[in-house]
CSV table of C-alpha atoms in Angstrom, one decimal:
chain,number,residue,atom,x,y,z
A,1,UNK,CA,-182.0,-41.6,-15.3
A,2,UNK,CA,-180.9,-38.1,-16.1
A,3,UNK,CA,-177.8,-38.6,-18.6
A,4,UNK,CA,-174.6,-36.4,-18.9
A,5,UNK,CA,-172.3,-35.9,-21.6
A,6,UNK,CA,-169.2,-34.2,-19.5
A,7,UNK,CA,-168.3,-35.3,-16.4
A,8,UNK,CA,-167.0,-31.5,-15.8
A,9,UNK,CA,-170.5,-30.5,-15.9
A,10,UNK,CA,-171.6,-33.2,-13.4
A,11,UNK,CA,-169.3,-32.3,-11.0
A,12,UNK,CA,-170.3,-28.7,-11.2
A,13,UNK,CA,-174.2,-29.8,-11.0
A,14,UNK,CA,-173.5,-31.8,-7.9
A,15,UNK,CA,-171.6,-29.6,-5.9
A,16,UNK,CA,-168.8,-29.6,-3.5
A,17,UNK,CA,-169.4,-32.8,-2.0
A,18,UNK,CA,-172.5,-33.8,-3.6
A,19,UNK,CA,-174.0,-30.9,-1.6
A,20,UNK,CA,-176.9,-30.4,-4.0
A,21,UNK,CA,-177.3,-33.4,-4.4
A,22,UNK,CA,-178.2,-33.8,-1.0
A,23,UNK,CA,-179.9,-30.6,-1.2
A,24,UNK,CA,-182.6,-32.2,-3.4
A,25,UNK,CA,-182.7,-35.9,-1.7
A,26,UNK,CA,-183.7,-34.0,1.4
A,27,UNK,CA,-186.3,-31.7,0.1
A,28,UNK,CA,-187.8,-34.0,-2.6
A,29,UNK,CA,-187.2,-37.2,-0.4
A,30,UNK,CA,-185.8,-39.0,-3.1
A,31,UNK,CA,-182.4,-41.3,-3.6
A,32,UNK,CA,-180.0,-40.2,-5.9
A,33,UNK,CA,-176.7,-42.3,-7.3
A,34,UNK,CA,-174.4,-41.8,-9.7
A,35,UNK,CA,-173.5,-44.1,-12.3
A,36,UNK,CA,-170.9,-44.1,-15.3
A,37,UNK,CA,-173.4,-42.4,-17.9
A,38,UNK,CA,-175.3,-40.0,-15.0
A,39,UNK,CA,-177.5,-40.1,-12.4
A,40,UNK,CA,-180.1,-42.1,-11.5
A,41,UNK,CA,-183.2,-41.4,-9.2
A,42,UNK,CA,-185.5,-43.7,-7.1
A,43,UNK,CA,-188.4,-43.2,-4.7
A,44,UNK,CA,-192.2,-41.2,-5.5
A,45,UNK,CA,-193.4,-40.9,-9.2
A,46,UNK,CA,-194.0,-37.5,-8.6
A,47,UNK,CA,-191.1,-36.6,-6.5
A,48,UNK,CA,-188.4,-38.5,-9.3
A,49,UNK,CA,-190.2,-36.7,-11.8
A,50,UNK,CA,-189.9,-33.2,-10.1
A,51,UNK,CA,-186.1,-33.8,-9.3
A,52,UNK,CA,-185.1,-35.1,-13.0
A,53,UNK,CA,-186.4,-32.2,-14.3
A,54,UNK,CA,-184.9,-29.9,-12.1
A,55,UNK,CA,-181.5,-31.9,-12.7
A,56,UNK,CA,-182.0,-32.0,-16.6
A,57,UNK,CA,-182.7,-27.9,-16.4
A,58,UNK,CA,-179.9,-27.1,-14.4
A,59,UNK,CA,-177.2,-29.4,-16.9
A,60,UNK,CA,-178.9,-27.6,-20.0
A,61,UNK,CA,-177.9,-24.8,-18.1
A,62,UNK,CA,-174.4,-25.2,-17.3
A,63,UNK,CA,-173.9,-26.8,-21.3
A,64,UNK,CA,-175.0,-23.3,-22.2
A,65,UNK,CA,-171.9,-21.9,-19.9
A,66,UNK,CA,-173.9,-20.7,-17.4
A,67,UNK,CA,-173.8,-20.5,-13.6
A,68,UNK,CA,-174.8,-21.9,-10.0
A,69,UNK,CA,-174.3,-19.5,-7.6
A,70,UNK,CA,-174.9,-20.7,-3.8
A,71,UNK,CA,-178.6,-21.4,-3.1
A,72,UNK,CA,-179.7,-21.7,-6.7
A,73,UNK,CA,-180.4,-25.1,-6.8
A,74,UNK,CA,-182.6,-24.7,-3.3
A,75,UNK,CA,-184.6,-21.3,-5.3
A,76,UNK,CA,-184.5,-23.4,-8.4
A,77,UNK,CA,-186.1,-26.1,-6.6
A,78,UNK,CA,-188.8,-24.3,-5.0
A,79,UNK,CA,-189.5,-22.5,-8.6
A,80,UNK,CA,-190.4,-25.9,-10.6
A,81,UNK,CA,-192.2,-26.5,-6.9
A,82,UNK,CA,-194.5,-23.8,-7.6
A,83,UNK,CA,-195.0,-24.1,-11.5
A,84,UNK,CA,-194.2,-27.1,-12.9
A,85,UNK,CA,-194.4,-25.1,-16.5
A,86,UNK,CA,-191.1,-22.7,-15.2
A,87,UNK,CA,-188.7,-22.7,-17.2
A,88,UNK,CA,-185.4,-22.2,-15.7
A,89,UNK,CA,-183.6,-20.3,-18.8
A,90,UNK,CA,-185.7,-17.4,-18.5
A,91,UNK,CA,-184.0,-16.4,-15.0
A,92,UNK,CA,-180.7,-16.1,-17.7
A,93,UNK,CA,-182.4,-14.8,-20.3
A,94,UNK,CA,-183.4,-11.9,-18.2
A,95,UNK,CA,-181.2,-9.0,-18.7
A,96,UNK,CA,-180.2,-5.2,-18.3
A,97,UNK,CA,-178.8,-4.0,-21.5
A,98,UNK,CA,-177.0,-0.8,-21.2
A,99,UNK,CA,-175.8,1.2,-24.0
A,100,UNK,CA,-171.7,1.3,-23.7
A,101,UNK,CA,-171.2,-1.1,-21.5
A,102,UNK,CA,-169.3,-4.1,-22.3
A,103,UNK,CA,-170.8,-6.8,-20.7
A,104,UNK,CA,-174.9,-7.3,-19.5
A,105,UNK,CA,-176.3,-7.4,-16.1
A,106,UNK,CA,-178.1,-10.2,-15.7
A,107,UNK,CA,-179.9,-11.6,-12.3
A,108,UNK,CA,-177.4,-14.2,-10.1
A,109,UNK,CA,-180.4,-15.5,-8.5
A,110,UNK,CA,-184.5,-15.7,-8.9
A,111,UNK,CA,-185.2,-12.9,-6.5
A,112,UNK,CA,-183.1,-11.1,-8.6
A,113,UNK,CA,-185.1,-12.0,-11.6
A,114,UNK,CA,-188.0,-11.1,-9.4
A,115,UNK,CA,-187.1,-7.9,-8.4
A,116,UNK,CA,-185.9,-6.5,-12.0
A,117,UNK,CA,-189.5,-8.3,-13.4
A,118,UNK,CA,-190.8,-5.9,-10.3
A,119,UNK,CA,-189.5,-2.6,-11.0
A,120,UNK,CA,-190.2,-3.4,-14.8
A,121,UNK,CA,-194.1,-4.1,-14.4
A,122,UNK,CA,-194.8,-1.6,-11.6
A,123,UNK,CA,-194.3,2.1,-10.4
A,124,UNK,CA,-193.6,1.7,-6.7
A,125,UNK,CA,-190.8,-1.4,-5.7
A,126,UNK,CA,-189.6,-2.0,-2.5
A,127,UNK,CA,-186.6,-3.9,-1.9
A,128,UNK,CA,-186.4,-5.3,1.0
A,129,UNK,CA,-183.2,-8.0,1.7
A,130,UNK,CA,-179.9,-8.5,3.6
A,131,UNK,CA,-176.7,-6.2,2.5
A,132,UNK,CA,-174.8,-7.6,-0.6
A,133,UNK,CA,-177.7,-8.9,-2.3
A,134,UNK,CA,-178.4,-6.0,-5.3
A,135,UNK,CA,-180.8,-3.8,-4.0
A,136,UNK,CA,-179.2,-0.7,-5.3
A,137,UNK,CA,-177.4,-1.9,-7.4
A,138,UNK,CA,-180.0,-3.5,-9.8
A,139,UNK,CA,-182.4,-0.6,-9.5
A,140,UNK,CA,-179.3,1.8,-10.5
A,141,UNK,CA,-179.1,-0.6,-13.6
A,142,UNK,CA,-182.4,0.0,-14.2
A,143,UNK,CA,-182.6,3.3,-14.0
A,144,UNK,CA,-179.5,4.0,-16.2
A,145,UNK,CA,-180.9,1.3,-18.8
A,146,UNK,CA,-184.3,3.4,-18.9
A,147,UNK,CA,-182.5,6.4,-19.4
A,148,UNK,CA,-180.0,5.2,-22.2
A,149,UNK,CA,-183.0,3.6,-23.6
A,150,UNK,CA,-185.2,6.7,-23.6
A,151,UNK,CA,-188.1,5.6,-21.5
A,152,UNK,CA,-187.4,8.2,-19.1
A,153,UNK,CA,-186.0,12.1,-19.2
A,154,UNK,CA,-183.9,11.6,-16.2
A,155,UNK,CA,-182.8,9.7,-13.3
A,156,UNK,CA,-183.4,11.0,-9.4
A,157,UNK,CA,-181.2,9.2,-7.2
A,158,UNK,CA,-181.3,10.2,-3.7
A,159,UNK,CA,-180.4,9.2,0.1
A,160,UNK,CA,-181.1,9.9,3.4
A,161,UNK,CA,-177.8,11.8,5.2
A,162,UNK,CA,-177.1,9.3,7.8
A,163,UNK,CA,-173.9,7.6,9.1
A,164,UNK,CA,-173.4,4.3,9.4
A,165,UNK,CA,-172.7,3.6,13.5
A,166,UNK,CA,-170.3,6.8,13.5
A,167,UNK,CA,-170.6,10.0,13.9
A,168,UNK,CA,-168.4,12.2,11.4
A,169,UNK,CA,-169.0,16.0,12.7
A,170,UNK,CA,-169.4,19.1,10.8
A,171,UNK,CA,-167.7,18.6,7.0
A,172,UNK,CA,-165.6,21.1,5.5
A,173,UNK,CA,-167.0,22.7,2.2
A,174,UNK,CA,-169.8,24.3,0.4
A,175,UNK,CA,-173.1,21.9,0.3
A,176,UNK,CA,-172.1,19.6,-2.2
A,177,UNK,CA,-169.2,18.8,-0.4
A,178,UNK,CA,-170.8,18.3,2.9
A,179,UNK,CA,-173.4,16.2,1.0
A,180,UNK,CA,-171.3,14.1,-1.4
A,181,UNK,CA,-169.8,12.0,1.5
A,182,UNK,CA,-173.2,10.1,1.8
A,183,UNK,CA,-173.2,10.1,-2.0
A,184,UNK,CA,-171.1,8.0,-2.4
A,185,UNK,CA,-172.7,5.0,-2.7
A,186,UNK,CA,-174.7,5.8,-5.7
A,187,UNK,CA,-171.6,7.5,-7.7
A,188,UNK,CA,-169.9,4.3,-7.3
A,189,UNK,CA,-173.0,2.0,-8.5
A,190,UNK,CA,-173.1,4.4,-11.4
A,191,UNK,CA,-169.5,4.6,-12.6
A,192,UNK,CA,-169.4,0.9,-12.6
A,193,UNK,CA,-172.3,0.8,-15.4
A,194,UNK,CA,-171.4,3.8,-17.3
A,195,UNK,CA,-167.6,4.8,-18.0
A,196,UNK,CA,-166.3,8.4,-15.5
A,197,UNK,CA,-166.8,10.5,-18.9
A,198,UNK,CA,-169.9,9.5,-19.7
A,199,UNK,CA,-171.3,9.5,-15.9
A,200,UNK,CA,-169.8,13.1,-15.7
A,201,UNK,CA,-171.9,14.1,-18.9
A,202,UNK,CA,-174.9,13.1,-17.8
A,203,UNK,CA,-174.7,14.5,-14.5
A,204,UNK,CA,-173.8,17.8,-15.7
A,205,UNK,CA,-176.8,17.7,-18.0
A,206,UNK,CA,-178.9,17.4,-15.7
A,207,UNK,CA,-179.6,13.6,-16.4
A,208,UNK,CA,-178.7,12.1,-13.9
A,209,UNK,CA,-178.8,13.8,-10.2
A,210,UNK,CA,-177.3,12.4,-7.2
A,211,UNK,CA,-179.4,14.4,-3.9
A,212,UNK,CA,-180.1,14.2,0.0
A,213,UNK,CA,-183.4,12.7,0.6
A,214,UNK,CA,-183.9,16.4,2.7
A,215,UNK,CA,-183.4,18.3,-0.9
A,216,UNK,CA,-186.7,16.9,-2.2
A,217,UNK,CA,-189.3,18.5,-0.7
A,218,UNK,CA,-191.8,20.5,-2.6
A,219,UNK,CA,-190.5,19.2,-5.8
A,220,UNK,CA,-192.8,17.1,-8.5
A,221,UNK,CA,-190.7,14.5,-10.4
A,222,UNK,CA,-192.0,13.8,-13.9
A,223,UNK,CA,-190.5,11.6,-16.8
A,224,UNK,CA,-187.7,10.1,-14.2
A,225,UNK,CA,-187.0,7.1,-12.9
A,226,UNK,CA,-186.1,7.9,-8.3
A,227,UNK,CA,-183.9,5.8,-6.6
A,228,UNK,CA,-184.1,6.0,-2.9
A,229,UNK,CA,-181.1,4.0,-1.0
A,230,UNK,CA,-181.1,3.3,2.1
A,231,UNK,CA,-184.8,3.9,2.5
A,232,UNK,CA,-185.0,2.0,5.8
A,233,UNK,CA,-183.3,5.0,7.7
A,234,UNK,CA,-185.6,7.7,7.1
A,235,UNK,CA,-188.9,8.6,8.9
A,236,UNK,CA,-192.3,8.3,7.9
A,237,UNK,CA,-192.6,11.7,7.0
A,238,UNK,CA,-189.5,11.3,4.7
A,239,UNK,CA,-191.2,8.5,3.2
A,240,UNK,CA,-194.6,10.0,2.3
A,241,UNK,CA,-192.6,12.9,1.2
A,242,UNK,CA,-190.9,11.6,-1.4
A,243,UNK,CA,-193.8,9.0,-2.7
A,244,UNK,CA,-195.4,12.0,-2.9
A,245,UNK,CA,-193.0,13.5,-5.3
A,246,UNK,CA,-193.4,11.0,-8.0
A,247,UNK,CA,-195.0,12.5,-11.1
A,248,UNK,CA,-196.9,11.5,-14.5
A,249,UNK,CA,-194.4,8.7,-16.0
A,250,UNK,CA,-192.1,8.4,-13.5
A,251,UNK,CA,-191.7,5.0,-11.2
Protein backbone atom coordinates (compact mmCIF):
# COMPACT_ATOMS: atom_id res chain seq x y z
CA UNK A 1 0.00 0.00 0.00
CA UNK A 2 1.72 3.10 -1.16
CA UNK A 3 -0.33 6.04 0.59
CA UNK A 4 -1.12 9.63 -0.72
CA UNK A 5 -1.91 12.70 0.96
CA UNK A 6 -3.36 14.80 -2.34
CA UNK A 7 -5.27 13.35 -4.66
CA UNK A 8 -3.70 16.17 -7.15
CA UNK A 9 -0.54 14.43 -6.85
CA UNK A 10 -2.07 10.96 -7.50
CA UNK A 11 -3.50 11.94 -10.54
CA UNK A 12 -0.35 13.43 -11.79
CA UNK A 13 1.66 10.10 -10.58
CA UNK A 14 -0.74 8.03 -12.62
CA UNK A 15 -0.99 9.63 -15.72
CA UNK A 16 -3.44 10.41 -18.31
CA UNK A 17 -5.45 7.52 -18.13
CA UNK A 18 -3.64 5.59 -15.68
CA UNK A 19 -1.04 5.31 -18.40
CA UNK A 20 1.91 4.82 -15.92
CA UNK A 21 0.25 2.94 -14.15
CA UNK A 22 -0.03 0.50 -16.75
CA UNK A 23 3.38 1.29 -17.67
CA UNK A 24 4.64 -0.42 -14.50
CA UNK A 25 1.93 -3.34 -14.28
CA UNK A 26 3.25 -4.36 -17.65
CA UNK A 27 6.98 -4.12 -17.04
CA UNK A 28 6.93 -5.31 -13.34
CA UNK A 29 3.98 -7.76 -13.89
CA UNK A 30 2.24 -6.60 -11.03
CA UNK A 31 -1.67 -5.45 -10.29
CA UNK A 32 -2.22 -2.16 -9.24
CA UNK A 33 -5.71 -0.53 -7.80
CA UNK A 34 -6.63 2.38 -6.35
CA UNK A 35 -8.31 2.87 -3.22
CA UNK A 36 -9.59 5.93 -1.13
CA UNK A 37 -6.15 6.46 0.83
CA UNK A 38 -3.77 5.28 -2.33
CA UNK A 39 -2.71 2.57 -4.11
CA UNK A 40 -2.36 -0.84 -3.45
CA UNK A 41 -0.16 -3.48 -5.17
CA UNK A 42 -0.37 -7.38 -5.55
CA UNK A 43 1.57 -10.03 -7.24
CA UNK A 44 5.75 -11.13 -6.68
CA UNK A 45 7.53 -10.08 -3.37
CA UNK A 46 10.17 -8.73 -5.27
CA UNK A 47 8.31 -7.27 -8.14
CA UNK A 48 5.59 -5.28 -5.37
CA UNK A 49 8.60 -4.24 -3.61
CA UNK A 50 10.36 -2.81 -6.71
CA UNK A 51 7.12 -1.01 -7.94
CA UNK A 52 6.27 0.64 -4.34
CA UNK A 53 9.30 2.06 -4.22
CA UNK A 54 9.45 3.44 -7.48
CA UNK A 55 5.77 4.80 -6.78
CA UNK A 56 6.80 6.17 -3.23
CA UNK A 57 9.95 7.99 -5.06
CA UNK A 58 8.15 9.42 -7.73
CA UNK A 59 5.12 11.08 -5.13
CA UNK A 60 8.17 12.41 -2.83
CA UNK A 61 8.95 13.77 -5.98
CA UNK A 62 6.08 15.57 -7.17
CA UNK A 63 5.33 16.79 -3.04
CA UNK A 64 8.68 18.51 -3.64
CA UNK A 65 7.02 20.36 -6.88
CA UNK A 66 8.77 18.58 -9.26
CA UNK A 67 8.09 17.05 -12.63
CA UNK A 68 7.22 13.89 -14.94
CA UNK A 69 7.99 14.53 -18.19
CA UNK A 70 7.04 11.69 -20.86
CA UNK A 71 9.03 8.43 -20.41
CA UNK A 72 10.23 9.20 -16.95
CA UNK A 73 8.52 6.80 -15.19
CA UNK A 74 9.68 3.99 -17.99
CA UNK A 75 13.74 5.51 -17.33
CA UNK A 76 12.87 5.79 -13.74
CA UNK A 77 11.83 2.27 -13.70
CA UNK A 78 14.65 0.83 -15.39
CA UNK A 79 17.09 3.03 -12.98
CA UNK A 80 15.74 1.35 -9.52
CA UNK A 81 15.98 -1.93 -12.06
CA UNK A 82 19.58 -1.55 -12.22
CA UNK A 83 20.40 -0.22 -8.56
CA UNK A 84 18.07 -0.85 -6.13
CA UNK A 85 20.25 1.79 -3.89
CA UNK A 86 19.27 4.80 -6.76
CA UNK A 87 17.93 7.42 -5.55
CA UNK A 88 15.60 9.22 -7.70
CA UNK A 89 16.21 13.00 -6.23
CA UNK A 90 19.63 13.09 -7.40
CA UNK A 91 18.42 13.24 -11.20
CA UNK A 92 16.76 16.79 -9.63
CA UNK A 93 19.34 17.61 -7.66
CA UNK A 94 21.65 17.71 -10.56
CA UNK A 95 22.12 21.15 -11.87
CA UNK A 96 23.90 23.76 -14.13
CA UNK A 97 24.30 26.90 -12.18
CA UNK A 98 25.12 29.86 -14.25
CA UNK A 99 26.13 33.11 -12.97
CA UNK A 100 23.20 35.83 -14.07
CA UNK A 101 20.80 33.71 -15.04
CA UNK A 102 17.60 33.57 -13.28
CA UNK A 103 16.49 30.29 -13.18
CA UNK A 104 18.86 26.70 -13.26
CA UNK A 105 19.21 24.13 -15.83
CA UNK A 106 18.56 21.17 -14.56
CA UNK A 107 18.24 17.51 -16.50
CA UNK A 108 14.28 16.64 -17.81
CA UNK A 109 15.27 13.15 -17.96
CA UNK A 110 18.15 10.50 -16.69
CA UNK A 111 20.09 10.51 -19.94
CA UNK A 112 20.17 14.01 -19.36
CA UNK A 113 21.51 13.50 -15.90
CA UNK A 114 23.85 11.06 -17.65
CA UNK A 115 25.21 13.08 -20.11
CA UNK A 116 25.94 16.31 -17.86
CA UNK A 117 27.55 13.53 -15.12
CA UNK A 118 29.52 12.61 -18.60
CA UNK A 119 30.95 15.73 -19.74
CA UNK A 120 31.59 16.56 -15.95
CA UNK A 121 33.83 13.39 -15.20
CA UNK A 122 35.45 13.05 -18.66
CA UNK A 123 37.42 15.02 -21.39
CA UNK A 124 36.01 13.55 -24.65
CA UNK A 125 31.71 13.15 -24.64
CA UNK A 126 29.90 12.13 -27.43
CA UNK A 127 26.37 12.78 -27.75
CA UNK A 128 24.72 10.72 -29.63
CA UNK A 129 20.51 11.00 -29.66
CA UNK A 130 17.43 12.06 -31.80
CA UNK A 131 16.93 16.06 -32.43
CA UNK A 132 15.19 17.91 -29.55
CA UNK A 133 16.72 16.00 -26.94
CA UNK A 134 19.72 18.63 -25.49
CA UNK A 135 22.64 17.68 -27.04
CA UNK A 136 23.82 21.16 -27.70
CA UNK A 137 22.11 22.64 -25.66
CA UNK A 138 23.35 21.10 -22.32
CA UNK A 139 26.99 21.01 -23.39
CA UNK A 140 26.56 24.96 -24.19
CA UNK A 141 25.34 25.10 -20.48
CA UNK A 142 28.27 23.49 -19.58
CA UNK A 143 30.56 25.19 -21.21
CA UNK A 144 29.22 28.70 -20.26
CA UNK A 145 28.87 27.34 -16.49
CA UNK A 146 32.74 26.35 -16.66
CA UNK A 147 33.53 29.56 -17.87
CA UNK A 148 31.54 31.79 -15.47
CA UNK A 149 32.79 29.51 -12.85
CA UNK A 150 36.42 29.83 -13.88
CA UNK A 151 37.45 26.32 -14.58
CA UNK A 152 38.28 27.17 -18.04
CA UNK A 153 39.91 30.46 -20.01
CA UNK A 154 37.51 30.17 -22.69
CA UNK A 155 34.91 28.48 -24.64
CA UNK A 156 35.44 27.07 -28.53
CA UNK A 157 32.32 26.46 -30.00
CA UNK A 158 32.37 25.43 -33.55
CA UNK A 159 30.38 23.67 -36.52
CA UNK A 160 30.79 22.15 -39.64
CA UNK A 161 29.39 24.59 -42.69
CA UNK A 162 26.75 22.45 -43.99
CA UNK A 163 23.01 23.04 -45.04
CA UNK A 164 20.42 21.29 -43.84
CA UNK A 165 18.66 19.48 -47.30
CA UNK A 166 19.14 22.97 -49.22
CA UNK A 167 21.47 24.46 -50.89
CA UNK A 168 21.81 28.35 -50.14
CA UNK A 169 24.55 29.59 -52.91
CA UNK A 170 27.29 31.92 -52.54
CA UNK A 171 26.45 34.59 -49.37
CA UNK A 172 26.88 38.04 -49.61
CA UNK A 173 29.60 39.67 -47.15
CA UNK A 174 32.99 39.45 -45.76
CA UNK A 175 33.71 35.95 -43.91
CA UNK A 176 31.95 36.40 -40.92
CA UNK A 177 29.02 37.03 -42.70
CA UNK A 178 29.12 34.18 -45.00
CA UNK A 179 30.01 32.04 -41.92
CA UNK A 180 27.48 33.38 -39.35
CA UNK A 181 24.44 31.78 -41.21
CA UNK A 182 25.54 28.25 -39.92
CA UNK A 183 26.25 30.05 -36.60
CA UNK A 184 23.38 30.36 -35.72
CA UNK A 185 22.54 27.69 -33.81
CA UNK A 186 25.11 28.15 -31.16
CA UNK A 187 24.39 32.20 -30.78
CA UNK A 188 20.90 31.29 -30.00
CA UNK A 189 21.87 28.39 -27.34
CA UNK A 190 24.08 31.05 -25.86
CA UNK A 191 21.80 34.12 -25.64
CA UNK A 192 19.25 32.02 -23.98
CA UNK A 193 21.77 31.31 -20.97
CA UNK A 194 23.55 34.54 -20.81
CA UNK A 195 21.57 37.95 -21.45
CA UNK A 196 22.69 39.79 -25.53
CA UNK A 197 25.03 42.24 -23.40
CA UNK A 198 26.77 39.96 -21.55
CA UNK A 199 27.08 37.28 -24.57
CA UNK A 200 28.38 40.36 -26.70
CA UNK A 201 31.06 40.94 -23.93
CA UNK A 202 32.38 37.79 -23.87
CA UNK A 203 32.57 37.27 -27.38
CA UNK A 204 34.38 40.33 -28.01
CA UNK A 205 36.93 39.36 -25.33
CA UNK A 206 37.79 36.68 -26.84
CA UNK A 207 35.79 34.35 -24.39
CA UNK A 208 33.73 32.98 -26.03
CA UNK A 209 34.22 32.18 -29.97
CA UNK A 210 31.70 30.96 -32.31
CA UNK A 211 33.92 29.25 -35.66
CA UNK A 212 33.55 26.89 -38.82
CA UNK A 213 34.84 23.46 -38.01
CA UNK A 214 37.28 24.35 -41.30
CA UNK A 215 38.87 27.40 -39.16
CA UNK A 216 40.49 25.02 -36.76
CA UNK A 217 43.21 23.50 -38.21
CA UNK A 218 46.66 23.86 -37.02
CA UNK A 219 45.50 25.47 -33.86
CA UNK A 220 46.19 23.91 -30.10
CA UNK A 221 43.26 24.70 -27.77
CA UNK A 222 44.37 25.00 -24.14
CA UNK A 223 42.36 26.02 -20.93
CA UNK A 224 38.81 25.86 -23.08
CA UNK A 225 36.03 24.00 -22.95
CA UNK A 226 35.13 22.99 -27.56
CA UNK A 227 31.86 22.44 -28.53
CA UNK A 228 31.42 20.67 -31.81
CA UNK A 229 27.59 20.72 -33.17
CA UNK A 230 26.53 18.88 -35.50
CA UNK A 231 29.54 16.53 -35.39
CA UNK A 232 27.79 13.81 -37.35
CA UNK A 233 28.22 15.86 -40.74
CA UNK A 234 31.80 16.13 -40.97
CA UNK A 235 34.48 13.64 -42.24
CA UNK A 236 36.89 11.64 -40.55
CA UNK A 237 39.47 13.81 -41.28
CA UNK A 238 37.48 16.70 -39.62
CA UNK A 239 37.06 14.69 -36.77
CA UNK A 240 40.68 13.60 -36.00
CA UNK A 241 41.36 17.16 -36.73
CA UNK A 242 39.82 18.78 -34.22
CA UNK A 243 40.32 15.92 -31.33
CA UNK A 244 43.60 16.63 -32.18
CA UNK A 245 43.28 20.28 -31.24
CA UNK A 246 42.38 19.74 -27.69
CA UNK A 247 45.09 20.95 -25.30
CA UNK A 248 46.41 20.63 -21.59
CA UNK A 249 42.99 21.42 -19.51
CA UNK A 250 40.74 21.60 -21.98
CA UNK A 251 37.73 18.81 -22.58
Amino acid sequence: MVAFDSREILQTLVGERDSNLKLIERKLEVSISRDSKGLLISGQDTDVDLAADLIEQLRDLLREGENLFNGDVERALKMLSGDRRARLKDLFRDQVKIAGRKHTIVPKTFQQKAYIEAIKSHDIVFGVGPAGTGKTYLAMAMAVSSLVQKEVKRVVLCRPAVEAGEKLGFLPGDMAEKVNPYLRPLYDALHDMVDYERAREMVERGQVEVAPLAFMRGRTLSNAFVVLDEAQNTTPGQMKMLLTRIGRHSK
